[in-house]
XYZ file of C-alpha atoms in Angstrom:
653
model
C -10.225 39.669 13.066
C -14.246 39.776 13.889
C -16.598 37.087 14.909
C -20.178 36.833 13.554
C -23.119 35.531 15.238
C -25.319 32.831 14.008
C -28.200 31.690 16.037
C -29.784 28.319 15.097
C -32.689 26.340 16.080
C -31.879 23.999 18.820
C -34.765 21.722 17.861
C -32.625 18.943 17.032
C -30.664 19.369 20.163
C -31.370 16.747 23.127
C -31.884 19.164 26.030
C -29.816 17.217 28.298
C -26.764 15.815 26.523
C -23.314 17.587 26.370
C -22.890 17.076 22.456
C -23.562 20.111 20.349
C -23.084 18.919 16.743
C -26.168 17.333 15.280
C -25.010 14.987 13.102
C -22.740 11.989 12.990
C -20.021 13.728 14.639
C -17.346 10.750 15.064
C -17.290 11.013 10.841
C -16.430 15.080 10.661
C -12.384 14.860 10.654
C -11.990 11.953 8.944
C -14.897 13.512 6.192
C -12.733 16.885 6.178
C -9.386 15.009 5.945
C -10.479 12.992 2.590
C -12.166 15.962 1.256
C -8.680 18.216 1.789
C -6.853 14.851 0.085
C -9.309 15.051 -2.978
C -8.652 19.132 -3.300
C -5.210 18.036 -3.390
C -5.481 15.447 -5.868
C -7.559 17.976 -8.011
C -5.213 19.074 -10.631
C -3.438 15.848 -10.902
C -5.627 14.429 -13.924
C -5.344 16.923 -16.081
C -1.685 17.545 -15.668
C -1.314 13.888 -16.669
C -3.517 14.275 -19.789
C -1.482 17.243 -20.717
C 1.812 15.487 -20.139
C 0.343 12.427 -22.390
C 0.297 14.359 -24.869
C 3.820 14.473 -26.280
C 7.011 12.389 -25.301
C 8.636 15.790 -23.986
C 5.425 16.065 -21.975
C 5.563 12.583 -20.531
C 9.337 12.710 -20.008
C 8.521 15.935 -17.876
C 6.014 14.805 -15.992
C 8.198 11.487 -15.273
C 10.998 13.212 -13.910
C 8.542 15.862 -11.857
C 7.182 12.688 -10.192
C 10.734 11.373 -9.526
C 11.989 14.855 -8.025
C 8.640 15.094 -6.257
C 9.324 11.460 -4.671
C 12.719 11.995 -3.827
C 11.467 15.227 -1.813
C 9.019 13.594 0.399
C 11.214 10.296 0.340
C 13.763 12.022 2.981
C 17.578 11.850 3.592
C 19.559 8.761 2.795
C 22.802 7.627 4.568
C 26.192 7.954 3.188
C 27.805 4.791 1.828
C 29.815 2.923 4.007
C 31.862 -0.322 3.596
C 29.235 -3.503 2.906
C 31.618 -6.066 5.080
C 29.520 -8.660 3.572
C 29.938 -12.303 4.537
C 28.788 -15.689 3.341
C 27.867 -17.699 6.382
C 26.880 -20.576 4.721
C 26.066 -22.767 1.171
C 23.475 -24.970 0.261
C 23.709 -27.099 -3.023
C 20.502 -27.476 -4.699
C 20.052 -29.476 -8.062
C 20.490 -26.622 -10.843
C 21.474 -23.312 -8.159
C 22.633 -22.728 -4.927
C 21.757 -20.622 -2.036
C 24.071 -18.865 -0.155
C 23.788 -17.158 3.137
C 24.387 -13.551 3.350
C 25.072 -10.664 5.679
C 25.785 -7.050 4.702
C 25.964 -3.691 6.714
C 23.580 -1.116 4.887
C 25.293 1.173 7.511
C 27.768 0.585 9.972
C 26.886 -2.250 12.716
C 23.367 -2.298 10.972
C 23.280 -6.131 9.413
C 20.860 -6.932 6.708
C 20.157 -10.826 6.142
C 20.024 -12.139 2.651
C 19.531 -15.298 0.552
C 21.379 -15.577 -2.807
C 20.555 -17.984 -5.309
C 23.008 -18.831 -7.907
C 22.593 -20.881 -10.930
C 24.678 -23.923 -12.018
C 26.909 -23.181 -15.109
C 29.655 -20.333 -16.065
C 28.946 -17.010 -17.231
C 27.614 -13.768 -15.943
C 24.035 -13.837 -15.571
C 21.361 -10.923 -14.962
C 20.739 -10.183 -11.013
C 17.421 -10.021 -9.673
C 16.504 -8.658 -6.412
C 13.411 -9.591 -4.854
C 11.644 -7.440 -2.050
C 9.419 -9.531 0.388
C 6.011 -8.844 1.399
C 4.773 -8.769 5.103
C 5.231 -11.949 6.074
C 6.927 -12.463 9.530
C 9.351 -15.172 8.167
C 10.236 -13.058 4.883
C 12.950 -14.305 2.906
C 11.734 -18.086 4.011
C 7.941 -17.481 3.134
C 7.187 -20.500 0.685
C 6.000 -18.444 -2.315
C 9.394 -16.180 -1.845
C 11.463 -19.083 -2.065
C 9.864 -20.410 -5.181
C 10.008 -17.371 -6.986
C 13.431 -17.541 -6.472
C 14.168 -21.053 -7.321
C 12.474 -20.348 -10.693
C 14.504 -17.598 -11.594
C 17.353 -19.519 -10.520
C 16.511 -22.346 -12.801
C 16.104 -19.850 -15.705
C 19.418 -18.341 -15.622
C 19.193 -15.334 -12.879
C 20.918 -14.791 -9.933
C 18.530 -13.718 -7.191
C 19.012 -11.883 -3.618
C 15.947 -12.183 -1.557
C 16.483 -9.320 1.441
C 14.797 -9.678 4.816
C 13.232 -5.867 5.664
C 13.241 -4.532 8.678
C 11.251 -5.899 10.896
C 10.846 -9.399 9.627
C 12.715 -12.693 9.241
C 16.010 -12.268 11.154
C 15.794 -8.420 11.551
C 13.456 -7.365 14.148
C 14.832 -4.058 15.461
C 12.250 -3.650 18.738
C 13.399 -6.610 20.771
C 14.747 -7.331 24.375
C 18.501 -8.345 25.229
C 17.177 -11.838 24.460
C 16.178 -11.271 21.087
C 11.935 -11.648 21.919
C 10.165 -8.685 19.967
C 8.760 -5.837 22.166
C 6.263 -5.265 19.414
C 3.449 -7.282 18.363
C 4.758 -7.842 15.054
C 6.718 -6.689 11.785
C 4.104 -4.284 10.612
C 3.559 -2.548 14.412
C 7.357 -2.287 13.810
C 7.338 -0.339 11.146
C 4.726 1.533 11.589
C 6.415 2.825 15.035
C 9.698 3.302 13.392
C 7.873 5.103 10.904
C 6.487 7.573 13.388
C 10.063 8.439 15.200
C 11.926 8.665 11.854
C 9.585 11.316 10.755
C 10.183 13.435 14.034
C 14.258 13.469 12.360
C 12.630 14.334 8.935
C 13.267 10.607 7.532
C 11.032 8.072 6.585
C 10.875 4.108 7.290
C 10.216 3.682 3.264
C 13.635 5.392 2.852
C 15.456 3.368 5.667
C 14.277 0.309 3.876
C 15.098 1.484 0.469
C 18.729 2.261 1.517
C 19.256 -1.491 2.824
C 17.858 -2.651 -0.541
C 20.212 -0.526 -2.574
C 22.830 -1.577 -0.389
C 21.833 -5.025 -1.746
C 22.277 -3.821 -5.405
C 25.606 -2.699 -4.556
C 26.153 -6.271 -3.097
C 25.102 -7.770 -6.038
C 27.276 -5.852 -8.208
C 30.347 -7.279 -6.527
C 29.256 -10.727 -7.314
C 31.404 -12.088 -10.535
C 28.457 -14.092 -11.517
C 26.317 -11.344 -12.156
C 26.087 -9.337 -15.347
C 25.559 -5.869 -13.793
C 24.523 -4.418 -17.343
C 21.513 -6.590 -16.785
C 19.389 -5.992 -13.089
C 15.789 -6.304 -12.450
C 13.437 -6.082 -9.179
C 10.263 -7.288 -8.185
C 8.235 -7.665 -5.269
C 5.161 -8.750 -3.798
C 2.602 -6.546 -1.888
C 4.684 -4.621 0.721
C 7.381 -6.098 -1.413
C 5.769 -4.500 -4.366
C 5.533 -0.416 -2.944
C 9.394 -1.504 -1.839
C 10.057 -2.526 -5.456
C 7.483 0.874 -6.737
C 9.697 3.058 -4.579
C 13.272 1.351 -5.577
C 12.575 1.127 -9.342
C 11.865 4.779 -9.502
C 15.053 5.925 -7.363
C 17.885 3.394 -8.656
C 18.980 3.764 -12.278
C 20.662 0.487 -12.574
C 17.434 -1.305 -12.608
C 16.118 -2.330 -16.408
C 13.284 -4.315 -15.645
C 10.878 -4.845 -13.111
C 7.338 -6.493 -12.041
C 4.957 -5.523 -9.516
C 2.838 -7.812 -7.839
C -0.199 -7.429 -5.671
C 0.585 -3.585 -5.359
C -0.196 -1.215 -3.066
C 0.525 2.204 -2.119
C -0.815 5.186 -0.295
C -2.905 6.732 -3.008
C -6.072 9.042 -3.512
C -8.628 5.828 -3.712
C -6.803 3.711 -1.642
C -6.714 6.012 1.333
C -10.776 6.635 0.785
C -11.120 2.993 0.619
C -9.379 1.341 3.195
C -7.167 3.898 4.973
C -3.726 4.313 5.345
C -1.635 1.036 5.626
C 1.616 -0.009 7.375
C 4.114 2.423 8.495
C 6.522 1.227 5.793
C 4.614 2.154 2.803
C 3.352 5.775 4.489
C 5.261 8.895 3.399
C 4.434 12.091 5.314
C 3.604 14.831 2.399
C 2.686 12.155 -0.459
C -0.551 14.112 -1.177
C 0.752 17.611 -0.915
C 2.807 16.300 -3.667
C 0.327 14.638 -5.638
C 1.929 11.597 -5.788
C -0.584 8.785 -6.465
C -0.723 4.787 -7.274
C 0.456 5.187 -10.722
C 3.070 8.086 -10.188
C 5.589 5.344 -8.803
C 5.149 3.081 -11.613
C 5.203 6.026 -13.857
C 8.566 6.904 -12.673
C 9.967 3.992 -14.331
C 8.994 4.582 -17.599
C 9.796 3.410 -20.470
C 11.387 0.431 -18.867
C 9.998 -3.065 -19.569
C 7.180 -3.494 -16.204
C 5.197 -6.219 -15.487
C 2.351 -5.465 -13.206
C 0.705 -8.796 -11.733
C -2.588 -9.163 -10.485
C -5.333 -11.307 -8.798
C -8.696 -10.301 -10.126
C -9.992 -11.356 -6.294
C -7.077 -9.152 -4.425
C -8.296 -7.733 -1.305
C -6.282 -4.972 -3.164
C -8.353 -3.590 -5.354
C -8.111 -4.663 -8.690
C -10.308 -1.615 -10.221
C -7.147 0.478 -8.778
C -4.574 -2.004 -10.322
C -6.240 -1.248 -14.031
C -6.677 2.134 -13.559
C -3.185 2.826 -12.692
C -1.855 0.754 -15.144
C -4.261 2.426 -17.442
C -2.606 5.834 -16.319
C 1.259 4.561 -16.868
C 0.089 3.503 -20.024
C -0.345 6.532 -21.474
C 3.298 7.853 -20.130
C 4.430 4.764 -21.781
C 2.405 5.396 -24.978
C 3.654 9.046 -25.331
C 7.622 7.609 -25.041
C 6.418 5.519 -27.966
C 7.182 2.527 -25.716
C 3.725 1.007 -24.949
C 4.945 -2.779 -25.062
C 7.150 -2.356 -22.274
C 4.325 -1.822 -20.103
C 1.949 -5.509 -19.364
C -0.734 -6.532 -17.071
C -0.931 -9.637 -15.871
C -4.119 -10.890 -14.337
C -5.689 -14.469 -12.400
C -8.179 -15.469 -11.476
C -6.937 -15.572 -7.744
C -6.169 -13.126 -4.527
C -3.407 -11.804 -2.971
C 0.341 -13.057 -3.200
C 2.653 -14.291 -5.895
C 1.026 -17.395 -6.903
C 2.520 -20.379 -9.407
C 0.677 -18.609 -12.619
C 2.386 -14.907 -11.576
C 5.674 -16.719 -11.008
C 5.967 -18.019 -14.207
C 4.605 -14.601 -15.983
C 7.269 -12.979 -14.187
C 10.161 -15.351 -15.340
C 9.020 -15.038 -18.837
C 9.081 -11.113 -18.571
C 12.889 -11.130 -17.342
C 13.827 -13.824 -19.878
C 12.040 -11.599 -22.702
C 13.930 -8.660 -22.305
C 16.978 -10.198 -20.273
C 17.075 -13.418 -22.854
C 15.570 -12.386 -26.094
C 13.445 -15.565 -25.157
C 9.362 -14.968 -24.252
C 8.761 -18.566 -24.270
C 6.366 -19.043 -21.336
C 7.645 -20.944 -18.266
C 6.477 -23.663 -16.400
C 6.808 -24.362 -12.978
C 7.621 -27.744 -11.588
C 7.695 -29.048 -8.154
C 9.671 -27.060 -6.169
C 11.088 -28.367 -2.745
C 11.281 -25.393 -0.314
C 13.441 -25.147 3.100
C 12.801 -23.984 6.599
C 12.802 -20.624 7.794
C 15.832 -22.055 10.445
C 17.875 -23.894 7.230
C 17.862 -20.688 5.654
C 19.109 -18.395 8.441
C 21.669 -16.256 8.054
C 22.830 -16.004 11.778
C 23.615 -18.334 14.047
C 20.877 -17.031 16.854
C 18.201 -16.416 14.405
C 18.109 -12.385 15.118
C 20.926 -9.878 14.163
C 20.120 -8.069 17.405
C 21.403 -11.473 19.558
C 24.446 -12.652 16.792
C 25.974 -9.148 16.877
C 26.974 -7.794 19.991
C 27.403 -4.156 18.697
C 24.459 -4.127 16.103
C 22.608 -0.756 15.889
C 18.859 -1.143 15.522
C 17.350 1.854 13.741
C 15.698 3.008 17.074
C 18.872 3.943 18.026
C 20.015 5.532 15.245
C 17.172 7.669 15.680
C 17.745 8.093 19.066
C 21.393 8.951 18.684
C 20.469 11.450 15.823
C 18.215 13.347 18.272
C 21.074 14.068 20.468
C 23.421 14.774 17.395
C 20.655 17.521 16.763
C 19.718 18.738 20.232
C 23.251 19.387 20.472
C 23.477 21.577 17.838
C 19.916 23.303 17.800
C 20.349 27.078 18.880
C 19.534 28.506 21.768
C 16.715 30.467 20.224
C 15.556 33.730 21.504
C 11.818 34.132 22.180
C 11.282 35.588 18.899
C 13.469 33.257 17.246
C 11.672 30.222 18.388
C 8.428 31.657 17.399
C 9.633 31.948 14.075
C 10.495 28.204 13.979
C 7.028 27.056 15.580
C 5.363 29.444 12.846
C 7.272 27.286 10.171
C 6.820 23.908 11.492
C 2.966 24.204 11.575
C 3.004 26.154 8.344
C 1.575 29.217 10.120
C 2.950 32.138 8.454
C 3.772 35.677 10.212
C 1.948 38.613 9.590
C -1.458 36.382 8.414
C -4.325 38.332 9.319
C -6.551 36.953 12.312
C -8.711 34.392 11.226
C -12.885 35.014 11.109
C -14.850 33.024 13.162
C -18.576 32.304 12.649
C -20.183 31.081 15.649
C -23.559 29.160 16.080
C -25.337 29.815 19.308
C -27.472 26.520 20.021
C -29.404 25.990 23.188
C -28.527 25.400 26.907
C -27.648 23.065 28.942
C -27.870 22.861 32.788
C -25.290 20.791 34.285
C -23.278 21.271 38.010
C -25.607 23.899 38.941
C -24.753 26.524 35.865
C -26.355 27.110 32.440
C -23.809 26.217 29.471
C -24.461 27.623 26.253
C -23.649 25.498 23.335
C -21.747 26.747 20.367
C -20.310 25.687 17.459
C -17.164 27.427 16.208
C -16.724 27.941 12.238
C -13.255 29.135 10.570
C -13.245 28.925 6.771
C -11.118 25.912 5.294
C -11.270 24.399 8.769
C -13.657 21.560 10.231
C -16.259 23.365 13.192
C -15.794 23.058 17.050
C -18.070 21.939 19.504
C -17.856 24.208 22.847
C -19.859 24.866 25.631
C -19.451 28.417 27.524
C -20.532 28.898 31.231
C -20.144 32.667 32.863
C -20.306 33.187 36.704
C -23.126 33.861 38.459
C -25.039 36.634 39.017
C -24.367 38.690 35.978
C -20.971 40.071 36.933
C -18.285 40.696 34.351
C -15.551 37.680 34.771
C -12.134 38.038 35.752
C -11.202 35.858 33.735
C -11.890 32.803 31.184
C -10.190 29.512 31.322
C -10.546 27.580 27.987
C -10.653 24.245 28.906
C -9.109 21.386 26.523
C -9.592 17.767 27.718
C -7.886 14.763 26.115
C -11.496 12.759 26.379
C -13.701 15.896 25.660
C -15.418 18.267 26.934
C -18.454 15.818 28.264
C -15.547 14.036 30.313
C -15.019 16.711 32.671
C -19.020 17.916 33.038
C -19.006 15.733 36.195
C -16.269 17.664 37.808
C -18.340 19.551 39.816
C -16.523 20.716 42.451
C -13.338 21.959 40.195
C -16.170 23.871 37.572
C -18.365 25.369 40.768
C -14.886 26.688 41.892
C -13.987 28.050 38.401
C -17.634 29.792 37.907
C -17.882 30.987 41.942
C -14.563 32.446 41.890
C -15.742 34.508 38.893
C -13.636 32.627 35.648
C -15.923 31.949 32.938
C -15.181 28.744 31.658
C -15.200 27.329 27.846
C -14.961 23.870 27.567
C -13.805 22.659 23.617
C -12.916 19.501 21.850
C -10.338 19.970 19.279
C -10.486 18.349 15.904
C -10.777 14.312 16.580
C -11.021 14.545 20.106
C -14.569 14.259 22.456
C -17.513 14.283 19.887
C -15.416 14.210 16.910
C -13.408 10.882 18.006
C -12.746 8.513 15.135
C -14.613 4.819 15.916
C -12.212 2.329 16.773
C -13.078 0.289 14.363
C -11.349 2.491 11.718
C -8.274 2.108 14.056
C -6.528 -0.993 13.954
C -5.004 -1.598 17.044
C -1.814 -3.256 15.777
C -0.667 0.256 14.940
C -0.967 1.268 18.616
C -2.471 4.695 17.802
C -6.270 4.954 19.164
C -6.322 7.540 15.911
C -4.167 5.470 13.348
C -6.484 6.907 10.159
C -6.979 10.614 10.947
C -3.335 10.913 12.229
C -2.001 9.138 8.904
C -4.363 11.055 6.645
C -3.310 14.402 8.204
C 0.656 13.697 7.432
C -0.281 12.562 3.937
C -1.781 15.858 3.183
C 1.486 17.720 4.902
C -0.717 18.838 7.467
C -0.017 16.772 10.927
C -2.697 16.626 13.574
C -0.744 18.440 16.202
C -0.385 21.461 13.780
C -4.224 21.193 12.787
C -5.058 21.352 16.758
C -3.116 23.942 17.191
C -5.083 26.192 14.536
C -8.400 25.016 16.844
C -6.855 26.639 19.764
C -6.130 29.665 17.515
C -9.527 29.814 16.312
C -10.972 29.908 19.746
C -8.459 32.161 21.454
C -10.191 34.529 18.287
C -13.535 33.738 19.377
C -12.969 34.770 23.296
C -11.454 37.774 22.139
C -14.249 38.971 19.821
C -17.069 37.914 22.728
C -18.609 40.930 23.929
C -18.139 39.639 27.311
C -15.042 38.028 27.650
C -12.922 40.187 25.071
C -10.955 42.134 27.605
C -10.676 39.405 30.302
C -7.119 37.122 30.672
C -7.150 33.778 28.792
C -5.775 30.813 30.612
C -5.724 27.419 29.235
C -5.899 23.843 30.678
C -4.962 20.923 28.628
C -4.694 16.971 28.587
C -3.357 14.082 27.026
C -3.432 14.827 23.144
C -4.350 18.602 23.886
C -1.020 19.002 25.547
C 1.617 19.554 22.880
C -1.120 21.839 20.753
C -1.596 23.822 23.614
C 2.095 24.351 23.853
C 2.525 25.559 20.402
C -0.363 28.077 20.554
C 0.365 29.621 24.045
C 4.022 30.112 22.223
C 2.499 31.830 19.157
C -0.644 34.059 21.497
C 1.218 35.650 23.925
C -2.804 36.880 24.930
C -2.462 33.506 26.792
C -1.225 34.322 30.289
C -1.365 30.972 32.112
C -1.058 27.284 30.493
C -1.916 24.253 33.046
C -0.749 20.955 31.719
C -2.307 17.789 33.929
C 0.448 16.072 33.337
C 4.398 16.585 32.147
C 4.799 16.684 28.382
C 6.705 14.026 26.602
C 9.658 15.386 25.232
C 10.069 14.073 21.340
C 13.711 12.761 22.778
C 11.462 10.895 25.079
C 9.357 9.189 22.335
C 12.178 8.229 20.735
C 13.803 6.479 23.575
C 10.466 4.447 24.138
C 9.556 3.611 20.684
C 6.585 0.892 21.675
C 4.293 3.970 23.324
C 1.091 4.287 21.950
C -0.512 7.374 20.158
C 2.708 8.562 18.960
C 1.493 9.669 15.456
C -1.090 11.805 17.197
C 1.966 14.046 18.095
C 4.120 13.722 15.036
C 6.073 16.923 13.325
C 8.077 15.709 10.735
C 11.284 16.923 10.875
C 10.569 18.889 13.955
C 13.537 18.112 16.149
C 15.652 19.868 13.503
C 14.016 23.174 15.054
C 12.942 22.487 18.678
C 11.763 19.616 21.106
C 8.746 20.024 23.390
C 11.259 21.228 26.465
C 12.246 24.609 24.560
C 8.631 25.559 24.362
C 8.003 24.939 28.173
C 11.671 26.977 28.787
C 9.664 29.915 26.150
C 6.796 30.098 28.315
C 8.820 30.286 31.690
C 6.196 31.388 34.460
C 3.224 31.277 32.102
C 3.212 27.175 32.099
C 2.090 25.356 35.420
C 3.101 21.724 35.149
C 1.436 19.125 37.565
């Protein structure tokens, strides 16, 4: 362990400002995370080029992508009885609509509409996955898509996704939603699923897989001819599903969007139902999900003026085509572009039905859509009340499933001895045991006069990590400090500089004070403009980017604390004095983890009681959940386990 001292000119510093960094500090963390993401994806282009040189290489790449996807997707439930029921039928010219309810898991109901063509004989089956419109299966464009397919000889199942249509998950006893909409629900549920080592995309995929199981029970369906398609968020569902489910033979993606390298850089993370923690570490990009389907017939439907970047769709199609060509099936991939925007408009619907007719009926005659009459959301309802949560007395929501699994895990978890818990924490934070202590360089800038004391401005740097701004004050009179306080405020170091009485008391009692901003806090707080309030997280962009990398924000902040303690251990005036730590807000959980790993921290004071992960699952609409997500953490420990391990070292309010 070593510290290198670097002295910089303070010309660019504002003498009266507590800020330390002399650049646009709020961009620091997002810039760092994007650089890390680009580094993860850097090998992918060469891998894809090599794969495209032969059919063997292309198949190996496709199979590798499938395996990596299956890993980040997370576990899936066991198959249980569907207990399917038809709750109503609506007769129409050329087809009928049946109202279907099935259980994808025990007492977890899925609502769907089944469009059945008139006439005898088995017909191809199609799953239609809905985008993020709140009315889901009742959305006019999805109704028209299903009708057009039914008119041309397809049995179509249109499924309500979780948190849409009749399937809101976070509601009160009267069925009123507790969150601000379906995409907010998706996002909150995915944060909680992650704590268990699960993902909401997997939970959604399972509903769809059981929908396919239901189609297989229908006498009207030719089970050898199964296809799927979706629009927007439904296209992402389709992309995940078609690479997972071998029974799907033909597919189409409309207004396709998923978290990929360029997408994350241009627009940032999207809704929780499309986010897969660790996808960046697995080098899974936008084209990799279509590649999983190769070389089966796949149609990409795009609007040239879609808010989903059309250039990305072209690039993803070109990458996918490399694999289709190497597998000698280039004609089985096609891109249809229309001069419109987002959504499955009439020209795209016509192209989709034509594509499915070509591969399932051997008929490529262009389809033309006539006037199609749609129904109201209420007319298409499958439940009596309009929500499964109020229609079924024993309905089990995803939030309830998450809580129940957390309780099972808590009952199974071993009571770790301190050294065993340390090992678990290291594994969870990806900090290998026996690693060499960090090399920290220190830039000493100018000084700041505040609360009657002189504060030295510092920038601490550690290779591979973003710089940390800090302020250091020593006790008056030049006497050696009796101890040092590492203070980590949620709102940043500037927020406590006006706490004159507290700071003066510490310093006059002989305590040195190091105020520091962990990454993303204080000076490096991400601007609110980049964090949509619908996600209930003030640092959603950076938290999701960190999860995409496979390096959760909490783990990164724990690294920052280790860096700060390394600095203290090697600062000549402080290296032999005890270290105490004080933390608030989003710094609390990182401080707990770091203290377990750093016994040199003699005392840890929390300004509020840490919330356990089990409490978080019981309060799924709470704000800022992603700031503290560690995927799979409840398989190892909960925050109270860390508190217990710290024993008398921990001071709570």
